[in-house]
Tab-separated table of N, CA and C in Angstrom:
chain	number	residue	atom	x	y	z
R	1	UNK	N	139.837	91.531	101.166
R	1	UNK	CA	139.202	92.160	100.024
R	1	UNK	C	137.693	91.982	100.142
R	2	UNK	N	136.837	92.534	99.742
R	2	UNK	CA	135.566	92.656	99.393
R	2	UNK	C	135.290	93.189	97.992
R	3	UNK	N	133.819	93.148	98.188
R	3	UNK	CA	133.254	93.446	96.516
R	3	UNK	C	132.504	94.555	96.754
R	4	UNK	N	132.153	95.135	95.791
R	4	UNK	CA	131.596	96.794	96.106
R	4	UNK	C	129.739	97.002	96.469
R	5	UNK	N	129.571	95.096	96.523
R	5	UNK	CA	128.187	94.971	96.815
R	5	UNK	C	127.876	94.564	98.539
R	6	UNK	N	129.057	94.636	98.953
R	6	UNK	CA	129.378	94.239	100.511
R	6	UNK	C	128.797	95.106	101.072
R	7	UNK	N	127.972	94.860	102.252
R	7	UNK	CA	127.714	96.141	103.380
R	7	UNK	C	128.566	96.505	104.111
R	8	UNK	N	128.309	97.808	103.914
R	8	UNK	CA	129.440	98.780	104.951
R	8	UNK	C	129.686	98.074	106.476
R	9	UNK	N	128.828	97.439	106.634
R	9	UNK	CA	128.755	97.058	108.079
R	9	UNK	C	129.668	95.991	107.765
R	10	UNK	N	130.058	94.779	107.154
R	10	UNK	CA	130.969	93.986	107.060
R	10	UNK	C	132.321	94.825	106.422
R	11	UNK	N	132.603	95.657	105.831
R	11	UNK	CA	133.860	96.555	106.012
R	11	UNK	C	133.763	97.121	107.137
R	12	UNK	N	133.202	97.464	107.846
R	12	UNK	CA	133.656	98.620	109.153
R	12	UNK	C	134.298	96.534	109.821
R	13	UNK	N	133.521	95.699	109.847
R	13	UNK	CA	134.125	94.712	110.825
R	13	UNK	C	135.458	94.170	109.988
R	14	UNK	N	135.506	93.696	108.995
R	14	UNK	CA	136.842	93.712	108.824
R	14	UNK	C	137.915	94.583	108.952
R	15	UNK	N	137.233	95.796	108.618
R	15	UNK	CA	138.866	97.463	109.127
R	15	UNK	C	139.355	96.780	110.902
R	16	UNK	N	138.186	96.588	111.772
R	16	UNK	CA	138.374	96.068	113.720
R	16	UNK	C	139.094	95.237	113.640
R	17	UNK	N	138.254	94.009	112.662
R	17	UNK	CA	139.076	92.362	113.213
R	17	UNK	C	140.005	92.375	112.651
R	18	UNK	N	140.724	92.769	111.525
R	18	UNK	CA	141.315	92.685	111.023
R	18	UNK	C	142.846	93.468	111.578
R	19	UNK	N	142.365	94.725	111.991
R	19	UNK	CA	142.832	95.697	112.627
R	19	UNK	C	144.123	96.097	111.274
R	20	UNK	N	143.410	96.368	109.903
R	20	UNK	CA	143.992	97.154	109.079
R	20	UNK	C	143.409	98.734	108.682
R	21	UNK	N	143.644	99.298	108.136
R	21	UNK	CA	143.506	100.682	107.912
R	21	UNK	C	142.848	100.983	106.570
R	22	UNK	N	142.977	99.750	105.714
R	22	UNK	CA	141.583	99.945	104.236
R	22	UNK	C	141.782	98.531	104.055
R	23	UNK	N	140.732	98.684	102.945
R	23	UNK	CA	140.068	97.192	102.276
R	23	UNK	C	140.326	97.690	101.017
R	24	UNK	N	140.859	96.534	100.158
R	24	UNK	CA	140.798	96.794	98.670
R	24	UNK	C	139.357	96.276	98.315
R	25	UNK	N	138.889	96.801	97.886
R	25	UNK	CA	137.181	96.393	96.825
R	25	UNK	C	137.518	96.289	95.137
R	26	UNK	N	137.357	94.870	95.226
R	26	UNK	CA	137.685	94.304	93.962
R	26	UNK	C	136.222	94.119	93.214
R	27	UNK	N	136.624	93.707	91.800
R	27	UNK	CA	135.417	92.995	90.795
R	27	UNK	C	135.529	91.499	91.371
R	28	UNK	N	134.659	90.397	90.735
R	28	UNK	CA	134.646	89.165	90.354
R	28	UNK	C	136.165	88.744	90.013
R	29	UNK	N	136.580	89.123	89.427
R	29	UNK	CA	137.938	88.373	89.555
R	29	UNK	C	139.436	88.623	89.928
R	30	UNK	N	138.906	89.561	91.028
R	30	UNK	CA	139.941	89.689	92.553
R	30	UNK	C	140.254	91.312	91.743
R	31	UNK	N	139.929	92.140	90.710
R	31	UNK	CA	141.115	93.306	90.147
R	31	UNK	C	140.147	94.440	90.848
R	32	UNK	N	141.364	95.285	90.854
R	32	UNK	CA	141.078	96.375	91.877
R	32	UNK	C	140.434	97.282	91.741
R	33	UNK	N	139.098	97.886	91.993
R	33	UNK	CA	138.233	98.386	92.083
R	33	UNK	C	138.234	99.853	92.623
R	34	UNK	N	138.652	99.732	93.681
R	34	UNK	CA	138.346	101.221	94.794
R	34	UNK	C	139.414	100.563	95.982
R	35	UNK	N	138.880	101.632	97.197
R	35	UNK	CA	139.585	101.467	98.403
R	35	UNK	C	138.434	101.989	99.722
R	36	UNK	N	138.702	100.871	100.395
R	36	UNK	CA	137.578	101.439	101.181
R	36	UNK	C	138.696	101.715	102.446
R	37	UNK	N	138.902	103.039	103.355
R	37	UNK	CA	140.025	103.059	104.520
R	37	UNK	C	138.902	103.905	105.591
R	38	UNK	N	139.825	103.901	106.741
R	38	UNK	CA	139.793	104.811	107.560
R	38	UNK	C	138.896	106.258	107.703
R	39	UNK	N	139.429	106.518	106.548
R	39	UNK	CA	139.493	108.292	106.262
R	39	UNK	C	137.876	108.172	105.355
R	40	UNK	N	137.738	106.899	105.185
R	40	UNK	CA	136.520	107.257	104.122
R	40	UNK	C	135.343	107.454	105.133
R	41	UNK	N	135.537	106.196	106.728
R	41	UNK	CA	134.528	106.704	107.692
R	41	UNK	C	134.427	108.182	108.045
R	42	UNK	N	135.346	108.449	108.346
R	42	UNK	CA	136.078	110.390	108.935
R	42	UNK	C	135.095	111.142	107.866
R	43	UNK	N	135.852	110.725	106.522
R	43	UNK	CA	134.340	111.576	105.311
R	43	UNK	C	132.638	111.709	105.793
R	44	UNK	N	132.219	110.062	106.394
R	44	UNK	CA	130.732	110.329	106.714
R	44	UNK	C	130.384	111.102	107.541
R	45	UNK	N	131.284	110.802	108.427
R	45	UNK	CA	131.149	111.350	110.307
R	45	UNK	C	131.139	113.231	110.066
R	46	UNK	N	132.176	113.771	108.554
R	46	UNK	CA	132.075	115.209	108.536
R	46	UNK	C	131.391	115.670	108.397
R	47	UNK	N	130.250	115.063	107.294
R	47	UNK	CA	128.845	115.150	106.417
R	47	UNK	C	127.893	115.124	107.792
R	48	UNK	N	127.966	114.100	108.601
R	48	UNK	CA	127.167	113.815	109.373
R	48	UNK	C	126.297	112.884	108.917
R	49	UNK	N	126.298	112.128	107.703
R	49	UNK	CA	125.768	110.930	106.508
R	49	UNK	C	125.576	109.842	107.409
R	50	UNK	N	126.579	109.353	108.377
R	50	UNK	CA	126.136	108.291	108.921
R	50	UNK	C	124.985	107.965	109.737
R	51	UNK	N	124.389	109.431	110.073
R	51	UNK	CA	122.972	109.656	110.963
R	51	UNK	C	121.941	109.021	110.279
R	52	UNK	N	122.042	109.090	108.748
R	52	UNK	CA	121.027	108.037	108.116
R	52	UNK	C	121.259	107.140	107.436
R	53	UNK	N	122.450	106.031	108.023
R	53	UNK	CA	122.615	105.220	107.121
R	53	UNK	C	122.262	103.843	107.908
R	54	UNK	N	122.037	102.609	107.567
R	54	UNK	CA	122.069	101.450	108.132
R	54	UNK	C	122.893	100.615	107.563
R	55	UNK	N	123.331	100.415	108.462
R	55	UNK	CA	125.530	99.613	108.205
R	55	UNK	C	124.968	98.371	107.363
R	56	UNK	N	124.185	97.993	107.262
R	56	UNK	CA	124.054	96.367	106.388
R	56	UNK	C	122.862	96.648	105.667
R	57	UNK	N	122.563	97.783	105.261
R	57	UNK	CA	121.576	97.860	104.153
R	57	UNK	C	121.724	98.851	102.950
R	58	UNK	N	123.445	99.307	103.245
R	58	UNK	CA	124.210	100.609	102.586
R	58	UNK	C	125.447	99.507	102.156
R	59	UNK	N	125.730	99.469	100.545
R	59	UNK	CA	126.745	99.243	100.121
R	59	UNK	C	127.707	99.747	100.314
R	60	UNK	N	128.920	99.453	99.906
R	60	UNK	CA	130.245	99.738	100.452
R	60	UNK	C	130.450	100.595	98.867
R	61	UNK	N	130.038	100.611	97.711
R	61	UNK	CA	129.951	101.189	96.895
R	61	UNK	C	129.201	102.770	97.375
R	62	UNK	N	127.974	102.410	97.984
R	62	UNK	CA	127.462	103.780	98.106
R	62	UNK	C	127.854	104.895	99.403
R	63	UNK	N	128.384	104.123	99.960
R	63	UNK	CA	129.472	104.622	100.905
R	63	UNK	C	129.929	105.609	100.784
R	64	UNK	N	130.466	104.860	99.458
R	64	UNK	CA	132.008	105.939	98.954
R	64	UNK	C	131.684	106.578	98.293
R	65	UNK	N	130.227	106.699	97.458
R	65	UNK	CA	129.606	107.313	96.554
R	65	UNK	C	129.340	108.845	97.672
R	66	UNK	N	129.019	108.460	98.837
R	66	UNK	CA	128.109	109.431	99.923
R	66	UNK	C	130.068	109.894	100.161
R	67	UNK	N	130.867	109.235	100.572
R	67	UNK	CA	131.930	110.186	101.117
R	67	UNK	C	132.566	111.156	100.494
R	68	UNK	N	132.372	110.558	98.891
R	68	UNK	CA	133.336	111.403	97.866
R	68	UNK	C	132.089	112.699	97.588
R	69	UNK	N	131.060	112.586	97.813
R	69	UNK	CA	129.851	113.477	97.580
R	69	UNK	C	129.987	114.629	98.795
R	70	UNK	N	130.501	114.097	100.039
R	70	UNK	CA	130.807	115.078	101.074
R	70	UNK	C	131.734	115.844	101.199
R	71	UNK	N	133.068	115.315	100.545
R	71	UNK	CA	134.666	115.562	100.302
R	71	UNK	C	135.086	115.152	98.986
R	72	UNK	N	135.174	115.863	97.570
R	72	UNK	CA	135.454	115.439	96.701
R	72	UNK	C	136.882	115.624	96.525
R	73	UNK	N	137.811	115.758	97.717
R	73	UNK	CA	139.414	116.147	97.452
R	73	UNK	C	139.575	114.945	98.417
R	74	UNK	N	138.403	113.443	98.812
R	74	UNK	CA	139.281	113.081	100.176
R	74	UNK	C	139.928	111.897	99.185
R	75	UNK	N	141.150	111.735	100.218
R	75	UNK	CA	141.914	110.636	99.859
R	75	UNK	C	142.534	110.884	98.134
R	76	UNK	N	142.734	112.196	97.694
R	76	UNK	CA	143.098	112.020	96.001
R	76	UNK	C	144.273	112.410	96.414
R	77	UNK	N	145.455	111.914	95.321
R	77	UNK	CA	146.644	112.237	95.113
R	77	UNK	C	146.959	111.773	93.512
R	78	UNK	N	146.999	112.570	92.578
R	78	UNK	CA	147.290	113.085	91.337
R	78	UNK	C	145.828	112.643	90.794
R	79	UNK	N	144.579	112.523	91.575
R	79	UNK	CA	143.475	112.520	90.844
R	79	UNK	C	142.717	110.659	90.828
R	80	UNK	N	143.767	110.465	92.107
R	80	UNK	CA	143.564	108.752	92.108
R	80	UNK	C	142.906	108.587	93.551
R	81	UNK	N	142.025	107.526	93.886
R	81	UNK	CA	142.279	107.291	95.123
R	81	UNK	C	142.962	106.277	95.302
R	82	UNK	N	143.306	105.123	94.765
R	82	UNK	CA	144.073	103.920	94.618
R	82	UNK	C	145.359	104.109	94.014
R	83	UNK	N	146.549	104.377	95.345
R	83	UNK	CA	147.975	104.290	94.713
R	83	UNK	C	148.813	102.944	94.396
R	84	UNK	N	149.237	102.209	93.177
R	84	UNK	CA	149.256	101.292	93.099
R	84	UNK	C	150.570	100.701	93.037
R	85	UNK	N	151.690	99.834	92.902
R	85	UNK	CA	152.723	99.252	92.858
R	85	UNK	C	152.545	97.862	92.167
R	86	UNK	N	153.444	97.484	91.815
R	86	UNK	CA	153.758	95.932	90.711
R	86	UNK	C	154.455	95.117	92.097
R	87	UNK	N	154.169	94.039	92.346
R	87	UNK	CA	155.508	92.876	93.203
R	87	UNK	C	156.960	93.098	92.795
R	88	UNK	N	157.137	92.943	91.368
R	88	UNK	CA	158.540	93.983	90.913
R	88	UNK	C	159.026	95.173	91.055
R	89	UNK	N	158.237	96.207	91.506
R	89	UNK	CA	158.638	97.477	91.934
R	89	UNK	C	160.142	97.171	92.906
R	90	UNK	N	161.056	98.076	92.861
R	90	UNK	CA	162.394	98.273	94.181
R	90	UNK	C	161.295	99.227	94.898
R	91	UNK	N	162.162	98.726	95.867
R	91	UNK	CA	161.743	99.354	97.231
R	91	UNK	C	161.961	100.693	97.322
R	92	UNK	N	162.911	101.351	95.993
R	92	UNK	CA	163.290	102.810	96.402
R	92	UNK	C	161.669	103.086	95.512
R	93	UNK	N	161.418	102.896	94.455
R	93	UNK	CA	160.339	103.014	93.971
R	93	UNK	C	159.168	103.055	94.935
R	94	UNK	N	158.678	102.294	95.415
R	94	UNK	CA	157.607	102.300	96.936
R	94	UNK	C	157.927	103.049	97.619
R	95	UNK	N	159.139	103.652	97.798
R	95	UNK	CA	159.405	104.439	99.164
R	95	UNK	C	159.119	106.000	98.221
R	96	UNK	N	159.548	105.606	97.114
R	96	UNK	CA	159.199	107.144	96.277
R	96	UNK	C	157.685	107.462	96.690
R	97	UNK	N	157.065	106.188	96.242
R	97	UNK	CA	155.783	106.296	95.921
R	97	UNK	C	154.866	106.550	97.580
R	98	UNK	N	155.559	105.680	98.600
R	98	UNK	CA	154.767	106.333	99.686
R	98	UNK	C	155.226	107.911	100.124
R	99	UNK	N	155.939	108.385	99.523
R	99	UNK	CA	157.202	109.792	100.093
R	99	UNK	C	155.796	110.836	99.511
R	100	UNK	N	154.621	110.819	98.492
R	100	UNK	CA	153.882	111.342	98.229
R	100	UNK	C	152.867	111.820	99.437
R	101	UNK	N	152.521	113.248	99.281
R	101	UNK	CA	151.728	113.855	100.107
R	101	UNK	C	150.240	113.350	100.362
R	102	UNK	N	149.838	112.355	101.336
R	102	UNK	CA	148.190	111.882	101.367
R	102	UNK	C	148.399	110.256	100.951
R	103	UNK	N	149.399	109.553	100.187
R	103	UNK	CA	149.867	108.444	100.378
R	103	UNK	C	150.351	107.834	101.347
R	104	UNK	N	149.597	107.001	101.766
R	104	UNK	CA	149.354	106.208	103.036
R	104	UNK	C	149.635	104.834	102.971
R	105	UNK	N	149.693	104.245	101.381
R	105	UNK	CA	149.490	102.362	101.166
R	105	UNK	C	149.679	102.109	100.077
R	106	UNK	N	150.376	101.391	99.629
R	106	UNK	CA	150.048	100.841	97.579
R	106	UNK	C	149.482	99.678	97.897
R	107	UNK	N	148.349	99.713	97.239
R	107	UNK	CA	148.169	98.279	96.507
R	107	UNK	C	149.194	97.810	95.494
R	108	UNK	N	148.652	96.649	96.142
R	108	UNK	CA	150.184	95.602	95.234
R	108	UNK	C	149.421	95.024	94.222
R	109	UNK	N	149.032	95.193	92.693
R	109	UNK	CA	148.386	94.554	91.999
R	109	UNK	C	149.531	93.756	90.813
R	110	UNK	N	148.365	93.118	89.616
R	110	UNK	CA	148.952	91.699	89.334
R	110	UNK	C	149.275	92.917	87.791
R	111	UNK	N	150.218	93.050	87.233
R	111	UNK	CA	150.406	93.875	85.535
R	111	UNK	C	149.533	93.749	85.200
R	112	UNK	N	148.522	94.060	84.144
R	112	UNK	CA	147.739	94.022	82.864
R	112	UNK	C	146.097	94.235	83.677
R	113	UNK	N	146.161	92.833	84.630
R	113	UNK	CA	144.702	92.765	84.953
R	113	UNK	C	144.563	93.305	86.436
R	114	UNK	N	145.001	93.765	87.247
R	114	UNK	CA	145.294	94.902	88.368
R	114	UNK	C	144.625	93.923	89.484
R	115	UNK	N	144.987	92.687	89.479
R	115	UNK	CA	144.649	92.036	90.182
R	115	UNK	C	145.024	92.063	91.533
R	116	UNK	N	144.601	92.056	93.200
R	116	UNK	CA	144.700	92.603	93.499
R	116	UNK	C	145.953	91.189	94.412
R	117	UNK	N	147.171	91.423	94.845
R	117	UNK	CA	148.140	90.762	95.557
R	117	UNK	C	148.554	91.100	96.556
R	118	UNK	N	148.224	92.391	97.535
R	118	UNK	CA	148.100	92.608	98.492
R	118	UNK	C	148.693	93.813	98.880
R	119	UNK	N	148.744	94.582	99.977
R	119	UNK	CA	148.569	95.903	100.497
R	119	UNK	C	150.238	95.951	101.232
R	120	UNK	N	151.264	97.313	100.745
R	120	UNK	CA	151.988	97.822	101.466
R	120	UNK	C	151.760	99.058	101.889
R	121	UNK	N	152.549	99.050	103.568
R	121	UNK	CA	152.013	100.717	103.872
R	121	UNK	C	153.452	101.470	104.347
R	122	UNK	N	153.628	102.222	104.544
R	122	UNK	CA	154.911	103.058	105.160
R	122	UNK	C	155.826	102.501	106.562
R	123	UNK	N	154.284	102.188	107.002
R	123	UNK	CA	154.872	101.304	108.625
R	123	UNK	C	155.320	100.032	108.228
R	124	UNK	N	155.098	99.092	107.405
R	124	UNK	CA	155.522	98.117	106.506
R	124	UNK	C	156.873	98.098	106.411
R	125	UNK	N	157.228	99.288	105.424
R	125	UNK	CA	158.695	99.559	105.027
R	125	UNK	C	159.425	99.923	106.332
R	126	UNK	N	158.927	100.818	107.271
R	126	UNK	CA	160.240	101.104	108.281
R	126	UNK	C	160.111	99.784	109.080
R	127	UNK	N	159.250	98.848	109.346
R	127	UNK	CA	159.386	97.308	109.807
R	127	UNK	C	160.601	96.983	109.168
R	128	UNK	N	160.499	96.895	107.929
R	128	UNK	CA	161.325	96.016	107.092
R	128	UNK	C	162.877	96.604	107.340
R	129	UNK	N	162.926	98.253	107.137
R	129	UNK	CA	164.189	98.675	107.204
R	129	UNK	C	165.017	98.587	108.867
R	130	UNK	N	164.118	98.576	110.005
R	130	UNK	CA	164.231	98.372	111.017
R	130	UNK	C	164.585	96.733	111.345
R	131	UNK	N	164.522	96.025	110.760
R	131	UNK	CA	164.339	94.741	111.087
R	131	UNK	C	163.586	94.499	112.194
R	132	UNK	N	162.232	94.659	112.376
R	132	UNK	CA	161.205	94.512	113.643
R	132	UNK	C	160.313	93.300	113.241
């Protein structure tokens, strides 16, 4: 997770080292904020935005401010960019919820305060149903 005051340049290195596909960007007390992925770099690179940006002097907030400004349809599905799930959700529920067109991941947040408990993705579930 990160905070939305992080430089892009420390999200682009956690998406590598990490070798995940988004970052949840939380407030101060871990609840879920935004999503920083993949597709949000793909947004700059379309604009061509990244020609003037400097990776550690560009928030991870204004990032997304510049990607959604280049592509205002990227990453939405019913008007969200953050698709979300409860730890209590069934699995047919998640599988509903990844079965959505442009859904790629739920965040796993906490009820009430959307705290953030961690990231499922599609490849996740066929792990799980596969036993891999």
């Amino acid at each position: 997770m990160l905070r939305p005051n992080a430089s892009l340049g420390a999200a682009l290195s956690l998406l590598s080292q990490a070798n995940v596909s988004s970052i949840p960007i939380v407030n101060d007390n871990d609840s879920l904020l935004d999503v920083y992925s993949r597709s949000d770099i793909t947004a700059l690179a379309k604009d061509k935005a990244y020609a003037q940006i400097h990776l550690d002097e560009i928030s991870i907030h204004q990032a997304l401010q510049l990607g959604q400004n280049a592509n205002s349809s990227n990453a939405l599905y019913n008007g969200q960019r953050c698709q979300m799930c409860l730890r209590t959700d069934s699995l047919h529920k998640v599988m509903e919820r990844l079965a959505n067109p442009g859904v790629r991941r739920l965040l796993i947040v906490e009820a009430g305060s959307k705290r953030v408990e961690g990231v499922i993705s599609l490849s996740d579930v066929f792990r799980f149903l596969l036993g891999v």
